[in-house]
Short mmCIF file of C-alpha atoms in Angstrom, two decimals:
data_model
loop_
_atom_site.label_atom_id
_atom_site.label_comp_id
_atom_site.label_asym_id
_atom_site.label_seq_id
_atom_site.Cartn_x
_atom_site.Cartn_y
_atom_site.Cartn_z
CA MET A 1 175.01 94.04 102.22
CA LYS A 2 175.22 97.76 102.85
CA ASP A 3 178.06 99.00 105.05
CA GLU A 4 177.57 101.35 107.99
CA ALA A 5 178.29 104.47 105.92
CA GLU A 6 175.68 103.51 103.31
CA ARG A 7 173.08 102.76 105.98
CA LYS A 8 173.80 106.09 107.66
CA ALA A 9 173.45 107.93 104.34
CA ASP A 10 170.14 106.18 103.65
CA SER A 11 168.88 107.05 107.12
CA GLU A 12 169.88 110.69 106.75
CA ALA A 13 168.19 110.87 103.35
CA GLY A 14 165.02 109.41 104.86
CA GLU A 15 165.09 111.97 107.66
CA VAL A 16 165.46 114.78 105.13
CA GLY A 17 162.41 113.48 103.24
CA ALA A 18 160.37 113.16 106.42
CA ARG A 19 161.36 116.67 107.54
CA ARG A 20 160.27 118.11 104.19
CA CYS A 21 156.92 116.39 104.56
CA ARG A 22 156.40 117.74 108.06
CA GLU A 23 157.37 121.25 106.98
CA ALA A 24 154.97 121.08 104.02
CA GLY A 25 152.17 119.70 106.17
CA GLY A 26 152.25 116.31 104.47
CA LEU A 27 149.60 114.67 102.33
CA LYS A 28 146.22 113.37 103.43
CA VAL A 29 146.61 109.65 102.80
CA GLY A 30 144.48 106.56 103.24
CA LEU A 31 145.83 103.01 103.26
CA CYS A 32 143.84 99.80 102.83
CA GLY A 33 145.56 96.53 103.78
CA LEU A 34 147.59 95.97 106.94
CA GLY A 35 149.41 92.76 106.12
CA ARG A 36 153.18 92.47 106.51
CA MET A 37 154.00 94.88 103.70
CA GLY A 38 151.04 97.21 104.22
CA SER A 39 151.84 97.65 107.91
CA ALA A 40 155.47 98.45 107.16
CA ILE A 41 154.51 101.03 104.53
CA ALA A 42 151.88 102.54 106.84
CA GLY A 43 154.53 103.02 109.52
CA ARG A 44 156.73 104.92 107.09
CA VAL A 45 153.87 107.12 105.88
CA ALA A 46 152.67 108.00 109.38
CA GLY A 47 156.22 108.57 110.60
CA GLY A 48 156.99 110.77 107.61
CA GLY A 49 154.65 113.57 108.61
CA HIS A 50 151.59 112.57 106.56
CA ASP A 51 148.00 112.52 107.83
CA LEU A 52 147.23 108.79 107.60
CA VAL A 53 143.97 106.86 107.96
CA VAL A 54 144.15 103.06 107.69
CA TYR A 55 141.58 100.36 107.01
CA ASN A 56 141.89 96.58 107.10
CA ARG A 57 139.14 94.23 105.96
CA THR A 58 139.94 91.86 108.83
CA PRO A 59 139.51 93.66 112.18
CA GLY A 60 142.17 93.55 114.88
CA LYS A 61 145.29 94.66 113.01
CA ALA A 62 147.11 97.29 115.05
CA PRO A 63 147.69 100.60 113.22
CA PRO A 64 151.08 102.32 113.29
CA ALA A 65 151.67 105.15 115.73
CA GLY A 66 150.14 108.37 114.47
CA ALA A 67 147.56 106.73 112.18
CA ARG A 68 143.81 106.75 112.65
CA VAL A 69 141.68 103.65 112.05
CA ALA A 70 138.71 103.83 109.68
CA SER A 71 135.69 101.59 110.10
CA SER A 72 135.07 101.36 106.34
CA ILE A 73 136.74 101.94 102.99
CA ALA A 74 134.55 104.99 102.51
CA GLU A 75 135.84 106.47 105.76
CA ALA A 76 139.44 105.72 104.72
CA CYS A 77 138.80 107.70 101.51
CA GLU A 78 137.04 110.69 103.01
CA GLY A 79 139.00 113.89 102.34
CA ARG A 80 142.05 111.94 101.16
CA GLU A 81 144.38 113.12 98.41
CA ALA A 82 145.67 109.60 97.81
CA VAL A 83 144.73 106.10 98.99
CA ILE A 84 147.25 103.27 98.90
CA THR A 85 146.05 99.69 98.53
CA MET A 86 148.24 96.75 99.55
CA VAL A 87 146.09 93.66 99.17
CA ALA A 88 146.94 90.06 98.36
CA ASP A 89 145.41 89.44 94.95
CA ASP A 90 143.30 90.74 92.07
CA ASP A 91 139.99 89.66 93.59
CA ALA A 92 140.71 91.58 96.78
CA LEU A 93 141.77 94.63 94.76
CA ARG A 94 138.56 94.56 92.71
CA GLU A 95 136.50 94.27 95.89
CA VAL A 96 138.27 97.15 97.61
CA ALA A 97 138.27 99.40 94.54
CA LEU A 98 135.08 98.53 92.67
CA GLY A 99 132.79 96.95 95.28
CA ALA A 100 129.90 98.85 96.82
CA GLY A 101 131.32 101.62 99.00
CA GLY A 102 134.79 101.01 97.57
CA LEU A 103 137.41 103.43 96.30
CA ARG A 104 135.63 104.26 93.05
CA ASP A 105 132.48 105.18 94.97
CA SER A 106 134.28 106.99 97.78
CA LEU A 107 137.40 108.82 96.57
CA PRO A 108 137.05 112.59 96.09
CA ASP A 109 137.29 114.02 92.57
CA GLY A 110 140.90 114.11 91.42
CA ALA A 111 142.14 111.85 94.23
CA ILE A 112 144.69 109.18 93.41
CA HIS A 113 144.36 105.43 93.93
CA VAL A 114 147.84 103.97 94.47
CA PRO A 115 147.90 100.16 94.21
CA MET A 116 151.27 98.99 95.54
CA GLY A 117 150.73 95.24 95.48
CA THR A 118 151.54 92.79 92.70
CA HIS A 119 148.58 92.49 90.36
CA GLY A 120 147.68 91.38 86.87
CA VAL A 121 147.89 93.71 83.90
CA GLY A 122 144.19 93.23 83.19
CA VAL A 123 142.88 94.35 86.57
CA ILE A 124 145.09 97.46 86.57
CA GLU A 125 143.77 98.43 83.13
CA GLU A 126 140.21 97.80 84.35
CA LEU A 127 140.74 100.02 87.41
CA ASP A 128 142.45 102.73 85.36
CA ALA A 129 139.38 103.04 83.15
CA ALA A 130 136.96 102.89 86.10
CA HIS A 131 138.75 105.63 88.05
CA ALA A 132 139.05 107.86 84.99
CA LYS A 133 135.29 107.56 84.39
CA ALA A 134 134.69 108.49 88.05
CA GLY A 135 136.93 111.58 87.82
CA GLN A 136 139.76 109.99 89.80
CA VAL A 137 143.32 108.96 88.93
CA LEU A 138 145.17 105.65 89.08
CA VAL A 139 148.94 105.58 89.60
CA ALA A 140 150.27 102.03 89.93
CA VAL A 141 153.33 101.92 92.22
CA PRO A 142 154.39 98.29 92.73
CA VAL A 143 157.13 97.98 95.34
CA LEU A 144 160.36 95.99 95.25
CA GLY A 145 161.65 94.49 98.49
CA ARG A 146 160.71 92.47 101.58
CA PRO A 147 158.71 93.82 104.57
CA ALA A 148 161.88 94.41 106.61
CA VAL A 149 163.20 96.59 103.80
CA ALA A 150 159.89 98.46 103.70
CA ALA A 151 160.10 99.18 107.43
CA GLU A 152 163.45 100.89 106.83
CA GLY A 153 162.10 103.02 103.98
CA GLN A 154 164.37 101.30 101.49
CA LEU A 155 161.92 99.85 98.96
CA GLY A 156 162.31 100.28 95.25
CA LEU A 157 159.26 102.00 93.75
CA VAL A 158 158.07 101.69 90.14
CA PRO A 159 155.35 104.31 89.52
CA ALA A 160 153.40 104.64 86.29
CA GLY A 161 150.54 107.00 85.58
CA PRO A 162 149.85 110.61 84.58
CA ARG A 163 152.99 112.63 85.19
CA GLU A 164 151.27 115.32 87.26
CA ALA A 165 149.79 112.69 89.57
CA VAL A 166 153.15 110.94 89.94
CA GLU A 167 154.70 114.26 90.97
CA ARG A 168 151.94 114.83 93.55
CA LEU A 169 152.96 111.54 95.15
CA ARG A 170 156.65 112.43 95.37
CA PRO A 171 156.51 113.27 99.13
CA LEU A 172 155.20 109.74 99.77
CA PHE A 173 157.97 108.20 97.69
CA GLU A 174 160.58 110.05 99.75
CA VAL A 175 159.55 108.33 102.99
CA ILE A 176 158.71 104.89 101.57
CA GLY A 177 161.55 104.13 99.17
CA ARG A 178 165.22 104.56 98.45
CA ARG A 179 164.83 104.71 94.67
CA VAL A 180 162.07 105.62 92.24
CA ILE A 181 162.17 104.11 88.74
CA GLU A 182 159.41 105.62 86.62
CA ALA A 183 157.71 103.37 84.07
CA GLY A 184 155.79 105.83 81.92
CA GLU A 185 152.21 107.08 81.95
CA ARG A 186 150.39 103.76 81.45
CA PRO A 187 149.77 102.20 84.89
CA ALA A 188 149.79 98.67 83.47
CA GLY A 189 153.40 99.24 82.40
CA ALA A 190 154.52 99.32 86.03
CA THR A 191 152.61 96.09 86.60
CA ALA A 192 154.48 94.42 83.75
CA VAL A 193 157.79 95.57 85.23
CA LYS A 194 156.89 94.12 88.66
CA LEU A 195 155.85 90.80 87.16
CA ALA A 196 159.11 90.64 85.19
CA HIS A 197 161.02 91.47 88.38
CA ASN A 198 159.32 88.68 90.32
CA PHE A 199 159.95 86.23 87.51
CA VAL A 200 163.69 86.98 87.43
CA LEU A 201 163.92 86.78 91.23
CA GLY A 202 161.96 83.55 91.37
CA ALA A 203 164.11 82.02 88.63
CA ALA A 204 167.23 83.07 90.57
CA ILE A 205 165.93 81.28 93.68
CA GLU A 206 165.22 78.17 91.60
CA THR A 207 168.73 78.30 90.09
CA MET A 208 170.32 78.73 93.51
CA GLY A 209 168.32 75.80 94.81
CA GLU A 210 169.74 73.60 92.05
CA ALA A 211 173.28 74.88 92.64
CA PHE A 212 173.15 74.33 96.42
CA ALA A 213 171.81 70.80 95.90
CA LEU A 214 174.73 70.03 93.57
CA VAL A 215 177.47 71.12 95.97
CA ARG A 216 175.80 69.42 98.93
CA LYS A 217 175.84 66.13 97.01
CA TYR A 218 179.63 66.49 96.89
CA GLY A 219 179.90 67.10 100.62
CA ILE A 220 180.52 70.86 100.38
CA GLU A 221 179.16 73.13 103.10
CA PRO A 222 176.48 75.46 101.67
CA GLN A 223 178.30 78.50 103.10
CA VAL A 224 181.14 77.91 100.63
CA LEU A 225 178.83 78.31 97.64
CA LEU A 226 177.10 81.25 99.33
CA ASP A 227 180.45 83.03 99.58
CA VAL A 228 181.22 82.30 95.93
CA LEU A 229 177.83 83.57 94.81
CA THR A 230 177.81 86.75 96.87
CA ASP A 231 181.50 87.70 96.90
CA VAL A 232 182.51 86.65 93.38
CA LEU A 233 179.51 86.31 91.07
CA PHE A 234 176.61 88.42 92.32
CA ASP A 235 177.14 91.18 94.87
CA ALA A 236 173.41 91.86 95.06
CA PRO A 237 170.78 91.81 97.85
CA ALA A 238 168.71 89.11 96.14
CA TYR A 239 171.53 86.58 96.17
CA LYS A 240 172.69 87.56 99.65
CA VAL A 241 169.24 87.41 101.25
CA TYR A 242 167.88 84.36 99.49
CA GLY A 243 171.23 82.60 99.27
CA ARG A 244 171.52 82.82 103.05
CA ILE A 245 167.99 81.51 103.55
CA ILE A 246 168.74 78.53 101.29
CA ALA A 247 172.17 77.84 102.82
CA GLU A 248 170.74 77.92 106.35
CA GLN A 249 167.42 76.34 105.32
CA ALA A 250 165.78 79.21 107.20
CA TYR A 251 162.46 78.95 105.41
CA ASP A 252 160.54 80.18 108.45
CA ASP A 253 162.15 83.60 107.84
CA VAL A 254 159.10 84.64 105.86
CA GLY A 255 159.13 87.76 103.74
CA PHE A 256 157.02 86.45 100.87
CA THR A 257 155.08 83.20 100.95
CA VAL A 258 154.86 80.34 98.48
CA SER A 259 151.12 80.96 98.15
CA LEU A 260 151.65 84.58 97.12
CA ALA A 261 154.53 83.63 94.82
CA LEU A 262 152.29 81.10 93.06
CA LYS A 263 149.66 83.79 92.59
CA ASP A 264 152.32 85.98 90.98
CA ALA A 265 153.65 83.13 88.84
CA ASN A 266 150.17 82.66 87.41
CA LEU A 267 149.96 86.41 86.71
CA ILE A 268 153.36 86.28 84.99
CA LEU A 269 152.28 83.45 82.71
CA ALA A 270 148.92 85.14 82.01
CA ALA A 271 150.70 88.32 80.96
CA ALA A 272 153.04 86.28 78.78
CA ASP A 273 150.12 84.44 77.17
CA ALA A 274 148.34 87.72 76.42
CA ALA A 275 151.46 89.15 74.77
CA ARG A 276 152.42 85.86 73.04
CA VAL A 277 155.74 85.67 74.89
CA PRO A 278 157.13 82.16 75.52
CA MET A 279 158.64 81.87 79.03
CA PRO A 280 159.80 78.26 79.51
CA SER A 281 161.72 79.02 82.70
CA ALA A 282 158.58 80.47 84.25
CA ASN A 283 156.85 77.10 83.90
CA VAL A 284 159.71 75.33 85.72
CA TYR A 285 159.56 77.93 88.49
CA ARG A 286 155.76 77.61 88.80
CA ASP A 287 156.01 73.82 89.02
CA ARG A 288 158.41 74.14 91.97
CA LEU A 289 155.93 76.42 93.73
CA LEU A 290 153.10 73.97 93.08
CA SER A 291 155.23 71.16 94.51
CA ALA A 292 156.02 73.18 97.64
CA LEU A 293 152.33 73.98 98.07
CA ALA A 294 151.43 70.29 97.68
CA HIS A 295 153.92 69.47 100.46
CA GLY A 296 152.18 71.86 102.85
CA ASP A 297 154.70 74.70 102.59
CA GLY A 298 152.37 77.39 101.29
CA GLU A 299 152.98 79.80 104.17
CA LEU A 300 156.76 79.38 104.28
CA ASP A 301 159.11 81.76 102.48
CA TRP A 302 159.13 81.17 98.73
CA ALA A 303 162.81 80.28 98.93
CA VAL A 304 161.60 76.89 100.19
CA ILE A 305 161.41 75.83 96.54
CA ALA A 306 165.13 75.11 97.05
CA ARG A 307 164.07 72.31 99.41
CA GLU A 308 161.99 70.83 96.60
CA GLN A 309 165.19 70.57 94.56
CA ALA A 310 167.10 69.12 97.52
CA GLN A 311 164.45 66.44 97.98
CA ALA A 312 164.50 65.65 94.25
CA SER A 313 168.27 65.18 94.63
CA GLY A 314 167.88 62.70 97.47
CA LEU A 315 169.18 65.11 100.12
CA GLU A 316 166.07 65.43 102.30
#
């Protein structure tokens, strides 16, 4: 976990970025999708000095302070320099971007569509071509982190797209994320990086679930293994956050659901199939997610796959 000095430095850096945005007048931004992650990102954008208009397909989601609510996608695109989408899956992205009155029909010439969710390589390539034909630009910017991290402006960002367009988005990056890791000029490349990231993280959760089940069978308190993992082996947020959730069985602490993780697991395996890449561990991970879904845990945090291992071990 970050110490007080690191948190203070991050906060000061965020304030510097926000001040620069305010001084420069900010960007005219639209955002479609006010789920957990979308709402957190919207709060950062509005608080960072940008002119923000938000739209959610399901009415009733409260906008962040300083944002205006659009009644349609077209209204959320009107006069915007960039429109962020944060939607759950590829079907929703196609509907928002390519449906009647969607982003392709409504974005001004030269405006940038910024999908920040986790999507398949195929749909990003499809949208890239569609926007280019319409005189618009696609820059894929999948985000790394949970909603609480997004609310603090500490996400990792992986942009890929035309370099000039990526640079135009830099003021947004400064208020949304702590680190930007560019992935080239092909938007689908950023998608592949995000899928690989989610695979490694999911496999780590599966491995921790197996390890915690083993020590519990020998009567060891889970906190002991958590300390070993996070103080000796892996001093990293993923092991600290998800190791704690598993040790405390705090699966109601939802940052990312089983249902969404299964969607991503299928995208991972589809990308692997398309590229002829064998990923045997991904199949084990997906099976755990399917099992959790079958047990009615689809809306719990995806770390609940550790409970599947515990049950298989006769612990629960």
